[in-house]
Amino acid sequence: MSDNEKPDYGIVAVETPPKQGILGWLRARFVAGMLIALPIVATFVILQFLINFIDSRVVPLLPPSLRPETYLDYAVPGFGLLILLVFLTFVGAIATNFLGKFLVNLTDRVLTRVPVVRSVYSVFKQIRDVFQNNTAGQYKEVAMVEYPRAGSWVIGFVAGPVKGELRQRLGEDYIGIFVPTTPNPTSGFLLYVAEEKVMRLNMTVEEGAKIIFSGGLVVPDFPQAAPESMPVGK
C-alpha cells in the first residue's frame, strides 16, 4: 500500500442527502399543516351541516312564539337540535311506561299490516329491537382468529358464547366473532370459532376499531413481549 492510499476499514461510505431548498421546505410544511387541519375542519363542517339540516327541518314546525328569531334579530344555531333532543327524551320517557308500551305495540301491529309500509318499517324495527334488547351485549373484547386459512389472522370483536340451537349444534365451547371489513366496518361477517382457537387481545374496542378504520395504519403501542408469547384462547 502506498503512502497516498487510505486503508480500507470495511466502512461503507454514505452519500450525504442533498440539502432541501426553500420551496421543498415550504411544501413539506404545507402538507404537514394540511394533514393536521383536515380532520379538524372536516369535523366542524360535518357538524355544521347536521345542525343546519336539523334546524331547517325542526324550527319551521314550531309556532312563531317559540322561535328565537321572533324575539331576536337572528336565528340561534342548534336550537332545532336542542328541541329535537328534548322531544326524543320526552318520547322515550313516555314509551317506557305502561301506556307508552301499549301505544308502541299498537303502532307496531298497525304498521306491520300495511302493504309497502311494513317492508320499510320492519327493517327499522329490527334495528330498534337490537339496540333495545341488547344493552348488555355490546362488544367489550377484541380478538384475532385464523381466517380465511391457517396462518392468516383477522381482527374481530367477541360477540359472546353460542346460544340456542347454535349451541346444540356446535357445542358450548364455541364463541361468536364479528369481523368487520376494512376500511368500511358497517359490513362484515360472523364467525363461530372454537374458543381455544381465539387469540384475545388486551387492546380496547376503540383501539381495535382504529386499526380497522385505518386499514392497519394506526396501531396502538404495546410495550410487552413479542406476539408469539401471547396466549391463544383464554
JSON list of C-alpha atoms in Angstrom, two decimals:
[
{"chain": "A", "resi": 1, "resn": "MET", "atom": "CA", "xyz": [0.00, 0.00, 0.00]},
{"chain": "A", "resi": 2, "resn": "SER", "atom": "CA", "xyz": [1.40, 3.38, -0.99]},
{"chain": "A", "resi": 3, "resn": "ASP", "atom": "CA", "xyz": [1.50, 6.33, 1.33]},
{"chain": "A", "resi": 4, "resn": "ASN", "atom": "CA", "xyz": [-1.18, 8.13, -0.71]},
{"chain": "A", "resi": 5, "resn": "GLU", "atom": "CA", "xyz": [-3.76, 5.30, -0.45]},
{"chain": "A", "resi": 6, "resn": "LYS", "atom": "CA", "xyz": [-6.12, 5.25, 2.53]},
{"chain": "A", "resi": 7, "resn": "PRO", "atom": "CA", "xyz": [-6.61, 1.92, 4.35]},
{"chain": "A", "resi": 8, "resn": "ASP", "atom": "CA", "xyz": [-9.95, 0.16, 3.83]},
{"chain": "A", "resi": 9, "resn": "TYR", "atom": "CA", "xyz": [-11.61, -0.49, 7.21]},
{"chain": "A", "resi": 10, "resn": "GLY", "atom": "CA", "xyz": [-14.76, -2.04, 5.71]},
{"chain": "A", "resi": 11, "resn": "ILE", "atom": "CA", "xyz": [-16.85, 1.10, 6.30]},
{"chain": "A", "resi": 12, "resn": "VAL", "atom": "CA", "xyz": [-19.35, 1.80, 3.55]},
{"chain": "A", "resi": 13, "resn": "ALA", "atom": "CA", "xyz": [-19.41, 5.44, 2.54]},
{"chain": "A", "resi": 14, "resn": "VAL", "atom": "CA", "xyz": [-22.86, 7.01, 2.81]},
{"chain": "A", "resi": 15, "resn": "GLU", "atom": "CA", "xyz": [-23.73, 9.83, 0.50]},
{"chain": "A", "resi": 16, "resn": "THR", "atom": "CA", "xyz": [-24.96, 12.95, 2.23]},
{"chain": "A", "resi": 17, "resn": "PRO", "atom": "CA", "xyz": [-28.52, 13.74, 1.08]},
{"chain": "A", "resi": 18, "resn": "PRO", "atom": "CA", "xyz": [-28.83, 16.98, -0.84]},
{"chain": "A", "resi": 19, "resn": "LYS", "atom": "CA", "xyz": [-29.96, 19.98, 1.14]},
{"chain": "A", "resi": 20, "resn": "GLN", "atom": "CA", "xyz": [-33.64, 20.79, 0.85]},
{"chain": "A", "resi": 21, "resn": "GLY", "atom": "CA", "xyz": [-34.45, 24.02, -0.92]},
{"chain": "A", "resi": 22, "resn": "ILE", "atom": "CA", "xyz": [-36.75, 26.69, 0.39]},
{"chain": "A", "resi": 23, "resn": "LEU", "atom": "CA", "xyz": [-39.59, 25.55, -1.90]},
{"chain": "A", "resi": 24, "resn": "GLY", "atom": "CA", "xyz": [-39.25, 21.94, -0.76]},
{"chain": "A", "resi": 25, "resn": "TRP", "atom": "CA", "xyz": [-39.21, 23.04, 2.87]},
{"chain": "A", "resi": 26, "resn": "LEU", "atom": "CA", "xyz": [-42.35, 25.14, 2.39]},
{"chain": "A", "resi": 27, "resn": "ARG", "atom": "CA", "xyz": [-44.11, 22.35, 0.52]},
{"chain": "A", "resi": 28, "resn": "ALA", "atom": "CA", "xyz": [-43.35, 19.81, 3.26]},
{"chain": "A", "resi": 29, "resn": "ARG", "atom": "CA", "xyz": [-44.61, 22.16, 5.98]},
{"chain": "A", "resi": 30, "resn": "PHE", "atom": "CA", "xyz": [-47.73, 22.99, 3.98]},
{"chain": "A", "resi": 31, "resn": "VAL", "atom": "CA", "xyz": [-48.59, 19.29, 3.56]},
{"chain": "A", "resi": 32, "resn": "ALA", "atom": "CA", "xyz": [-47.97, 18.67, 7.28]},
{"chain": "A", "resi": 33, "resn": "GLY", "atom": "CA", "xyz": [-50.23, 21.57, 8.25]},
{"chain": "A", "resi": 34, "resn": "MET", "atom": "CA", "xyz": [-52.94, 20.41, 5.84]},
{"chain": "A", "resi": 35, "resn": "LEU", "atom": "CA", "xyz": [-52.90, 16.89, 7.26]},
{"chain": "A", "resi": 36, "resn": "ILE", "atom": "CA", "xyz": [-53.24, 18.28, 10.80]},
{"chain": "A", "resi": 37, "resn": "ALA", "atom": "CA", "xyz": [-56.03, 20.69, 9.91]},
{"chain": "A", "resi": 38, "resn": "LEU", "atom": "CA", "xyz": [-58.02, 18.33, 7.67]},
{"chain": "A", "resi": 39, "resn": "PRO", "atom": "CA", "xyz": [-59.71, 16.17, 10.36]},
{"chain": "A", "resi": 40, "resn": "ILE", "atom": "CA", "xyz": [-60.47, 19.26, 12.48]},
{"chain": "A", "resi": 41, "resn": "VAL", "atom": "CA", "xyz": [-62.01, 21.19, 9.60]},
{"chain": "A", "resi": 42, "resn": "ALA", "atom": "CA", "xyz": [-63.91, 18.14, 8.33]},
{"chain": "A", "resi": 43, "resn": "THR", "atom": "CA", "xyz": [-65.39, 17.54, 11.79]},
{"chain": "A", "resi": 44, "resn": "PHE", "atom": "CA", "xyz": [-66.65, 21.11, 12.09]},
{"chain": "A", "resi": 45, "resn": "VAL", "atom": "CA", "xyz": [-68.02, 21.11, 8.53]},
{"chain": "A", "resi": 46, "resn": "ILE", "atom": "CA", "xyz": [-69.98, 17.89, 9.12]},
{"chain": "A", "resi": 47, "resn": "LEU", "atom": "CA", "xyz": [-71.31, 19.15, 12.47]},
{"chain": "A", "resi": 48, "resn": "GLN", "atom": "CA", "xyz": [-72.33, 22.46, 10.90]},
{"chain": "A", "resi": 49, "resn": "PHE", "atom": "CA", "xyz": [-74.13, 20.64, 8.09]},
{"chain": "A", "resi": 50, "resn": "LEU", "atom": "CA", "xyz": [-76.02, 18.39, 10.51]},
{"chain": "A", "resi": 51, "resn": "ILE", "atom": "CA", "xyz": [-77.01, 21.26, 12.80]},
{"chain": "A", "resi": 52, "resn": "ASN", "atom": "CA", "xyz": [-78.21, 23.42, 9.89]},
{"chain": "A", "resi": 53, "resn": "PHE", "atom": "CA", "xyz": [-80.07, 20.47, 8.38]},
{"chain": "A", "resi": 54, "resn": "ILE", "atom": "CA", "xyz": [-81.89, 19.67, 11.63]},
{"chain": "A", "resi": 55, "resn": "ASP", "atom": "CA", "xyz": [-82.63, 23.34, 12.31]},
{"chain": "A", "resi": 56, "resn": "SER", "atom": "CA", "xyz": [-84.14, 23.79, 8.84]},
{"chain": "A", "resi": 57, "resn": "ARG", "atom": "CA", "xyz": [-86.48, 20.82, 9.43]},
{"chain": "A", "resi": 58, "resn": "VAL", "atom": "CA", "xyz": [-87.43, 21.31, 13.10]},
{"chain": "A", "resi": 59, "resn": "VAL", "atom": "CA", "xyz": [-87.66, 25.08, 13.62]},
{"chain": "A", "resi": 60, "resn": "PRO", "atom": "CA", "xyz": [-90.34, 25.65, 10.91]},
{"chain": "A", "resi": 61, "resn": "LEU", "atom": "CA", "xyz": [-92.56, 23.16, 12.75]},
{"chain": "A", "resi": 62, "resn": "LEU", "atom": "CA", "xyz": [-92.60, 25.36, 15.87]},
{"chain": "A", "resi": 63, "resn": "PRO", "atom": "CA", "xyz": [-95.15, 28.15, 16.34]},
{"chain": "A", "resi": 64, "resn": "PRO", "atom": "CA", "xyz": [-93.71, 31.66, 15.86]},
{"chain": "A", "resi": 65, "resn": "SER", "atom": "CA", "xyz": [-93.97, 32.35, 19.59]},
{"chain": "A", "resi": 66, "resn": "LEU", "atom": "CA", "xyz": [-91.39, 29.60, 20.29]},
{"chain": "A", "resi": 67, "resn": "ARG", "atom": "CA", "xyz": [-88.87, 30.60, 17.62]},
{"chain": "A", "resi": 68, "resn": "PRO", "atom": "CA", "xyz": [-85.83, 32.59, 18.77]},
{"chain": "A", "resi": 69, "resn": "GLU", "atom": "CA", "xyz": [-85.88, 34.81, 15.66]},
{"chain": "A", "resi": 70, "resn": "THR", "atom": "CA", "xyz": [-89.25, 36.15, 16.78]},
{"chain": "A", "resi": 71, "resn": "TYR", "atom": "CA", "xyz": [-87.52, 37.94, 19.66]},
{"chain": "A", "resi": 72, "resn": "LEU", "atom": "CA", "xyz": [-84.00, 38.27, 18.25]},
{"chain": "A", "resi": 73, "resn": "ASP", "atom": "CA", "xyz": [-82.65, 39.68, 15.03]},
{"chain": "A", "resi": 74, "resn": "TYR", "atom": "CA", "xyz": [-81.02, 36.36, 14.12]},
{"chain": "A", "resi": 75, "resn": "ALA", "atom": "CA", "xyz": [-81.66, 32.61, 14.32]},
{"chain": "A", "resi": 76, "resn": "VAL", "atom": "CA", "xyz": [-79.95, 30.67, 17.09]},
{"chain": "A", "resi": 77, "resn": "PRO", "atom": "CA", "xyz": [-77.78, 27.88, 15.60]},
{"chain": "A", "resi": 78, "resn": "GLY", "atom": "CA", "xyz": [-78.54, 24.49, 17.13]},
{"chain": "A", "resi": 79, "resn": "PHE", "atom": "CA", "xyz": [-81.94, 25.49, 18.53]},
{"chain": "A", "resi": 80, "resn": "GLY", "atom": "CA", "xyz": [-83.67, 22.90, 16.34]},
{"chain": "A", "resi": 81, "resn": "LEU", "atom": "CA", "xyz": [-81.22, 20.24, 17.50]},
{"chain": "A", "resi": 82, "resn": "LEU", "atom": "CA", "xyz": [-81.95, 21.14, 21.13]},
{"chain": "A", "resi": 83, "resn": "ILE", "atom": "CA", "xyz": [-85.71, 20.88, 20.53]},
{"chain": "A", "resi": 84, "resn": "LEU", "atom": "CA", "xyz": [-85.22, 17.50, 18.81]},
{"chain": "A", "resi": 85, "resn": "LEU", "atom": "CA", "xyz": [-83.21, 16.14, 21.76]},
{"chain": "A", "resi": 86, "resn": "VAL", "atom": "CA", "xyz": [-85.86, 17.30, 24.23]},
{"chain": "A", "resi": 87, "resn": "PHE", "atom": "CA", "xyz": [-88.62, 15.78, 22.09]},
{"chain": "A", "resi": 88, "resn": "LEU", "atom": "CA", "xyz": [-86.87, 12.42, 21.78]},
{"chain": "A", "resi": 89, "resn": "THR", "atom": "CA", "xyz": [-86.20, 12.33, 25.51]},
{"chain": "A", "resi": 90, "resn": "PHE", "atom": "CA", "xyz": [-89.88, 13.05, 26.13]},
{"chain": "A", "resi": 91, "resn": "VAL", "atom": "CA", "xyz": [-90.92, 10.29, 23.72]},
{"chain": "A", "resi": 92, "resn": "GLY", "atom": "CA", "xyz": [-88.53, 7.85, 25.41]},
{"chain": "A", "resi": 93, "resn": "ALA", "atom": "CA", "xyz": [-89.94, 8.73, 28.84]},
{"chain": "A", "resi": 94, "resn": "ILE", "atom": "CA", "xyz": [-93.48, 8.08, 27.62]},
{"chain": "A", "resi": 95, "resn": "ALA", "atom": "CA", "xyz": [-92.57, 4.86, 25.81]},
{"chain": "A", "resi": 96, "resn": "THR", "atom": "CA", "xyz": [-91.10, 3.29, 28.93]},
{"chain": "A", "resi": 97, "resn": "ASN", "atom": "CA", "xyz": [-94.31, 3.41, 30.98]},
{"chain": "A", "resi": 98, "resn": "PHE", "atom": "CA", "xyz": [-97.30, 1.10, 30.65]},
{"chain": "A", "resi": 99, "resn": "LEU", "atom": "CA", "xyz": [-99.36, 3.37, 28.40]},
{"chain": "A", "resi": 100, "resn": "GLY", "atom": "CA", "xyz": [-96.38, 4.11, 26.18]},
{"chain": "A", "resi": 101, "resn": "LYS", "atom": "CA", "xyz": [-95.59, 0.42, 25.69]},
{"chain": "A", "resi": 102, "resn": "PHE", "atom": "CA", "xyz": [-99.20, -0.20, 24.76]},
{"chain": "A", "resi": 103, "resn": "LEU", "atom": "CA", "xyz": [-99.11, 2.58, 22.15]},
{"chain": "A", "resi": 104, "resn": "VAL", "atom": "CA", "xyz": [-95.79, 1.34, 20.73]},
{"chain": "A", "resi": 105, "resn": "ASN", "atom": "CA", "xyz": [-97.13, -2.22, 20.42]},
{"chain": "A", "resi": 106, "resn": "LEU", "atom": "CA", "xyz": [-100.32, -0.89, 18.81]},
{"chain": "A", "resi": 107, "resn": "THR", "atom": "CA", "xyz": [-98.28, 1.11, 16.30]},
{"chain": "A", "resi": 108, "resn": "ASP", "atom": "CA", "xyz": [-96.19, -1.98, 15.51]},
{"chain": "A", "resi": 109, "resn": "ARG", "atom": "CA", "xyz": [-99.29, -4.06, 14.82]},
{"chain": "A", "resi": 110, "resn": "VAL", "atom": "CA", "xyz": [-100.82, -1.40, 12.58]},
{"chain": "A", "resi": 111, "resn": "LEU", "atom": "CA", "xyz": [-97.72, -0.59, 10.52]},
{"chain": "A", "resi": 112, "resn": "THR", "atom": "CA", "xyz": [-96.72, -4.24, 10.05]},
{"chain": "A", "resi": 113, "resn": "ARG", "atom": "CA", "xyz": [-100.09, -4.86, 8.36]},
{"chain": "A", "resi": 114, "resn": "VAL", "atom": "CA", "xyz": [-99.92, -2.01, 5.84]},
{"chain": "A", "resi": 115, "resn": "PRO", "atom": "CA", "xyz": [-98.61, -3.12, 2.43]},
{"chain": "A", "resi": 116, "resn": "VAL", "atom": "CA", "xyz": [-95.35, -1.50, 1.27]},
{"chain": "A", "resi": 117, "resn": "VAL", "atom": "CA", "xyz": [-95.06, 0.39, 4.59]},
{"chain": "A", "resi": 118, "resn": "ARG", "atom": "CA", "xyz": [-94.44, -2.81, 6.53]},
{"chain": "A", "resi": 119, "resn": "SER", "atom": "CA", "xyz": [-91.40, -3.64, 4.38]},
{"chain": "A", "resi": 120, "resn": "VAL", "atom": "CA", "xyz": [-89.67, -0.38, 5.30]},
{"chain": "A", "resi": 121, "resn": "TYR", "atom": "CA", "xyz": [-90.92, -0.34, 8.89]},
{"chain": "A", "resi": 122, "resn": "SER", "atom": "CA", "xyz": [-89.80, -3.91, 9.58]},
{"chain": "A", "resi": 123, "resn": "VAL", "atom": "CA", "xyz": [-86.19, -3.07, 8.72]},
{"chain": "A", "resi": 124, "resn": "PHE", "atom": "CA", "xyz": [-86.00, -0.16, 11.15]},
{"chain": "A", "resi": 125, "resn": "LYS", "atom": "CA", "xyz": [-87.98, -2.10, 13.77]},
{"chain": "A", "resi": 126, "resn": "GLN", "atom": "CA", "xyz": [-85.35, -4.84, 13.72]},
{"chain": "A", "resi": 127, "resn": "ILE", "atom": "CA", "xyz": [-82.59, -2.25, 14.20]},
{"chain": "A", "resi": 128, "resn": "ARG", "atom": "CA", "xyz": [-84.54, -0.73, 17.10]},
{"chain": "A", "resi": 129, "resn": "ASP", "atom": "CA", "xyz": [-85.07, -4.13, 18.71]},
{"chain": "A", "resi": 130, "resn": "VAL", "atom": "CA", "xyz": [-81.34, -4.90, 18.50]},
{"chain": "A", "resi": 131, "resn": "PHE", "atom": "CA", "xyz": [-80.47, -1.77, 20.47]},
{"chain": "A", "resi": 132, "resn": "GLN", "atom": "CA", "xyz": [-83.37, -2.17, 22.92]},
{"chain": "A", "resi": 133, "resn": "ASN", "atom": "CA", "xyz": [-82.80, -5.82, 23.78]},
{"chain": "A", "resi": 134, "resn": "ASN", "atom": "CA", "xyz": [-79.03, -5.86, 23.64]},
{"chain": "A", "resi": 135, "resn": "THR", "atom": "CA", "xyz": [-77.99, -3.14, 26.06]},
{"chain": "A", "resi": 136, "resn": "ALA", "atom": "CA", "xyz": [-75.56, -5.51, 27.83]},
{"chain": "A", "resi": 137, "resn": "GLY", "atom": "CA", "xyz": [-74.39, -7.17, 24.63]},
{"chain": "A", "resi": 138, "resn": "GLN", "atom": "CA", "xyz": [-72.08, -4.51, 23.31]},
{"chain": "A", "resi": 139, "resn": "TYR", "atom": "CA", "xyz": [-68.67, -5.59, 22.13]},
{"chain": "A", "resi": 140, "resn": "LYS", "atom": "CA", "xyz": [-66.20, -5.50, 25.02]},
{"chain": "A", "resi": 141, "resn": "GLU", "atom": "CA", "xyz": [-63.27, -7.58, 23.75]},
{"chain": "A", "resi": 142, "resn": "VAL", "atom": "CA", "xyz": [-61.02, -7.60, 20.71]},
{"chain": "A", "resi": 143, "resn": "ALA", "atom": "CA", "xyz": [-59.73, -10.90, 19.39]},
{"chain": "A", "resi": 144, "resn": "MET", "atom": "CA", "xyz": [-57.94, -12.46, 16.45]},
{"chain": "A", "resi": 145, "resn": "VAL", "atom": "CA", "xyz": [-58.86, -15.64, 14.59]},
{"chain": "A", "resi": 146, "resn": "GLU", "atom": "CA", "xyz": [-57.24, -17.51, 11.73]},
{"chain": "A", "resi": 147, "resn": "TYR", "atom": "CA", "xyz": [-59.17, -16.66, 8.57]},
{"chain": "A", "resi": 148, "resn": "PRO", "atom": "CA", "xyz": [-59.55, -17.44, 5.69]},
{"chain": "A", "resi": 149, "resn": "ARG", "atom": "CA", "xyz": [-56.83, -20.08, 6.15]},
{"chain": "A", "resi": 150, "resn": "ALA", "atom": "CA", "xyz": [-54.30, -21.21, 8.73]},
{"chain": "A", "resi": 151, "resn": "GLY", "atom": "CA", "xyz": [-51.53, -18.67, 9.22]},
{"chain": "A", "resi": 152, "resn": "SER", "atom": "CA", "xyz": [-53.69, -15.70, 8.20]},
{"chain": "A", "resi": 153, "resn": "TRP", "atom": "CA", "xyz": [-55.25, -13.69, 11.03]},
{"chain": "A", "resi": 154, "resn": "VAL", "atom": "CA", "xyz": [-58.09, -11.17, 11.13]},
{"chain": "A", "resi": 155, "resn": "ILE", "atom": "CA", "xyz": [-59.18, -8.79, 13.88]},
{"chain": "A", "resi": 156, "resn": "GLY", "atom": "CA", "xyz": [-62.71, -9.11, 15.24]},
{"chain": "A", "resi": 157, "resn": "PHE", "atom": "CA", "xyz": [-64.90, -8.40, 18.23]},
{"chain": "A", "resi": 158, "resn": "VAL", "atom": "CA", "xyz": [-66.11, -11.06, 20.65]},
{"chain": "A", "resi": 159, "resn": "ALA", "atom": "CA", "xyz": [-69.90, -11.34, 20.36]},
{"chain": "A", "resi": 160, "resn": "GLY", "atom": "CA", "xyz": [-70.23, -13.91, 23.15]},
{"chain": "A", "resi": 161, "resn": "PRO", "atom": "CA", "xyz": [-70.73, -17.67, 23.53]},
{"chain": "A", "resi": 162, "resn": "VAL", "atom": "CA", "xyz": [-73.12, -19.54, 21.26]},
{"chain": "A", "resi": 163, "resn": "LYS", "atom": "CA", "xyz": [-76.71, -19.87, 22.42]},
{"chain": "A", "resi": 164, "resn": "GLY", "atom": "CA", "xyz": [-79.88, -21.66, 21.43]},
{"chain": "A", "resi": 165, "resn": "GLU", "atom": "CA", "xyz": [-79.79, -24.06, 18.51]},
{"chain": "A", "resi": 166, "resn": "LEU", "atom": "CA", "xyz": [-76.26, -22.99, 17.57]},
{"chain": "A", "resi": 167, "resn": "ARG", "atom": "CA", "xyz": [-75.03, -24.19, 20.95]},
{"chain": "A", "resi": 168, "resn": "GLN", "atom": "CA", "xyz": [-76.76, -27.54, 20.46]},
{"chain": "A", "resi": 169, "resn": "ARG", "atom": "CA", "xyz": [-75.23, -27.99, 17.01]},
{"chain": "A", "resi": 170, "resn": "LEU", "atom": "CA", "xyz": [-71.70, -26.72, 17.69]},
{"chain": "A", "resi": 171, "resn": "GLY", "atom": "CA", "xyz": [-71.17, -27.26, 21.40]},
{"chain": "A", "resi": 172, "resn": "GLU", "atom": "CA", "xyz": [-70.73, -24.88, 24.30]},
{"chain": "A", "resi": 173, "resn": "ASP", "atom": "CA", "xyz": [-67.03, -24.23, 23.63]},
{"chain": "A", "resi": 174, "resn": "TYR", "atom": "CA", "xyz": [-67.70, -22.04, 20.57]},
{"chain": "A", "resi": 175, "resn": "ILE", "atom": "CA", "xyz": [-67.92, -18.25, 20.62]},
{"chain": "A", "resi": 176, "resn": "GLY", "atom": "CA", "xyz": [-69.09, -15.75, 18.04]},
{"chain": "A", "resi": 177, "resn": "ILE", "atom": "CA", "xyz": [-66.57, -13.35, 16.48]},
{"chain": "A", "resi": 178, "resn": "PHE", "atom": "CA", "xyz": [-67.77, -10.43, 14.37]},
{"chain": "A", "resi": 179, "resn": "VAL", "atom": "CA", "xyz": [-65.12, -9.49, 11.79]},
{"chain": "A", "resi": 180, "resn": "PRO", "atom": "CA", "xyz": [-65.72, -6.05, 10.22]},
{"chain": "A", "resi": 181, "resn": "THR", "atom": "CA", "xyz": [-64.46, -5.24, 6.75]},
{"chain": "A", "resi": 182, "resn": "THR", "atom": "CA", "xyz": [-61.71, -2.66, 6.20]},
{"chain": "A", "resi": 183, "resn": "PRO", "atom": "CA", "xyz": [-61.96, 0.31, 5.89]},
{"chain": "A", "resi": 184, "resn": "ASN", "atom": "CA", "xyz": [-65.78, 0.20, 5.95]},
{"chain": "A", "resi": 185, "resn": "PRO", "atom": "CA", "xyz": [-66.76, -1.50, 9.22]},
{"chain": "A", "resi": 186, "resn": "THR", "atom": "CA", "xyz": [-70.51, -1.20, 8.58]},
{"chain": "A", "resi": 187, "resn": "SER", "atom": "CA", "xyz": [-70.33, -4.58, 6.85]},
{"chain": "A", "resi": 188, "resn": "GLY", "atom": "CA", "xyz": [-68.59, -7.76, 7.86]},
{"chain": "A", "resi": 189, "resn": "PHE", "atom": "CA", "xyz": [-69.18, -11.40, 8.66]},
{"chain": "A", "resi": 190, "resn": "LEU", "atom": "CA", "xyz": [-69.84, -13.51, 11.73]},
{"chain": "A", "resi": 191, "resn": "LEU", "atom": "CA", "xyz": [-67.63, -16.49, 12.58]},
{"chain": "A", "resi": 192, "resn": "TYR", "atom": "CA", "xyz": [-68.27, -19.15, 15.21]},
{"chain": "A", "resi": 193, "resn": "VAL", "atom": "CA", "xyz": [-64.89, -20.41, 16.33]},
{"chain": "A", "resi": 194, "resn": "ALA", "atom": "CA", "xyz": [-63.76, -22.87, 18.99]},
{"chain": "A", "resi": 195, "resn": "GLU", "atom": "CA", "xyz": [-62.63, -20.82, 21.98]},
{"chain": "A", "resi": 196, "resn": "GLU", "atom": "CA", "xyz": [-59.16, -22.38, 22.07]},
{"chain": "A", "resi": 197, "resn": "LYS", "atom": "CA", "xyz": [-58.63, -21.08, 18.52]},
{"chain": "A", "resi": 198, "resn": "VAL", "atom": "CA", "xyz": [-59.35, -17.48, 19.52]},
{"chain": "A", "resi": 199, "resn": "MET", "atom": "CA", "xyz": [-56.50, -15.13, 20.45]},
{"chain": "A", "resi": 200, "resn": "ARG", "atom": "CA", "xyz": [-57.88, -12.49, 22.82]},
{"chain": "A", "resi": 201, "resn": "LEU", "atom": "CA", "xyz": [-56.13, -9.12, 22.74]},
{"chain": "A", "resi": 202, "resn": "ASN", "atom": "CA", "xyz": [-55.53, -6.63, 25.54]},
{"chain": "A", "resi": 203, "resn": "MET", "atom": "CA", "xyz": [-56.43, -3.58, 23.46]},
{"chain": "A", "resi": 204, "resn": "THR", "atom": "CA", "xyz": [-59.75, -1.80, 23.90]},
{"chain": "A", "resi": 205, "resn": "VAL", "atom": "CA", "xyz": [-62.61, -1.95, 21.42]},
{"chain": "A", "resi": 206, "resn": "GLU", "atom": "CA", "xyz": [-61.86, 1.64, 20.40]},
{"chain": "A", "resi": 207, "resn": "GLU", "atom": "CA", "xyz": [-58.24, 0.76, 19.63]},
{"chain": "A", "resi": 208, "resn": "GLY", "atom": "CA", "xyz": [-59.33, -2.27, 17.61]},
{"chain": "A", "resi": 209, "resn": "ALA", "atom": "CA", "xyz": [-61.78, -0.10, 15.68]},
{"chain": "A", "resi": 210, "resn": "LYS", "atom": "CA", "xyz": [-59.00, 2.38, 14.87]},
{"chain": "A", "resi": 211, "resn": "ILE", "atom": "CA", "xyz": [-56.94, -0.42, 13.31]},
{"chain": "A", "resi": 212, "resn": "ILE", "atom": "CA", "xyz": [-59.88, -1.46, 11.15]},
{"chain": "A", "resi": 213, "resn": "PHE", "atom": "CA", "xyz": [-60.86, 2.11, 10.20]},
{"chain": "A", "resi": 214, "resn": "SER", "atom": "CA", "xyz": [-57.31, 2.99, 9.17]},
{"chain": "A", "resi": 215, "resn": "GLY", "atom": "CA", "xyz": [-56.68, -0.21, 7.26]},
{"chain": "A", "resi": 216, "resn": "GLY", "atom": "CA", "xyz": [-53.87, -1.17, 9.64]},
{"chain": "A", "resi": 217, "resn": "LEU", "atom": "CA", "xyz": [-52.10, 2.20, 9.52]},
{"chain": "A", "resi": 218, "resn": "VAL", "atom": "CA", "xyz": [-52.97, 3.15, 13.11]},
{"chain": "A", "resi": 219, "resn": "VAL", "atom": "CA", "xyz": [-51.85, 0.50, 15.62]},
{"chain": "A", "resi": 220, "resn": "PRO", "atom": "CA", "xyz": [-51.80, 1.17, 19.38]},
{"chain": "A", "resi": 221, "resn": "ASP", "atom": "CA", "xyz": [-48.49, 0.86, 21.22]},
{"chain": "A", "resi": 222, "resn": "PHE", "atom": "CA", "xyz": [-47.92, -2.33, 23.19]},
{"chain": "A", "resi": 223, "resn": "PRO", "atom": "CA", "xyz": [-44.67, -2.43, 25.21]},
{"chain": "A", "resi": 224, "resn": "GLN", "atom": "CA", "xyz": [-44.90, -6.07, 26.26]},
{"chain": "A", "resi": 225, "resn": "ALA", "atom": "CA", "xyz": [-43.35, -9.18, 24.76]},
{"chain": "A", "resi": 226, "resn": "ALA", "atom": "CA", "xyz": [-43.47, -10.42, 21.21]},
{"chain": "A", "resi": 227, "resn": "PRO", "atom": "CA", "xyz": [-46.78, -11.73, 19.78]},
{"chain": "A", "resi": 228, "resn": "GLU", "atom": "CA", "xyz": [-45.67, -15.36, 19.88]},
{"chain": "A", "resi": 229, "resn": "SER", "atom": "CA", "xyz": [-45.62, -15.23, 23.69]},
{"chain": "A", "resi": 230, "resn": "MET", "atom": "CA", "xyz": [-49.26, -14.17, 23.87]},
{"chain": "A", "resi": 231, "resn": "PRO", "atom": "CA", "xyz": [-51.61, -17.00, 24.85]},
{"chain": "A", "resi": 232, "resn": "VAL", "atom": "CA", "xyz": [-54.25, -18.24, 22.48]},
{"chain": "A", "resi": 233, "resn": "GLY", "atom": "CA", "xyz": [-57.76, -18.66, 23.85]},
{"chain": "A", "resi": 234, "resn": "LYS", "atom": "CA", "xyz": [-58.49, -17.76, 27.45]}
]
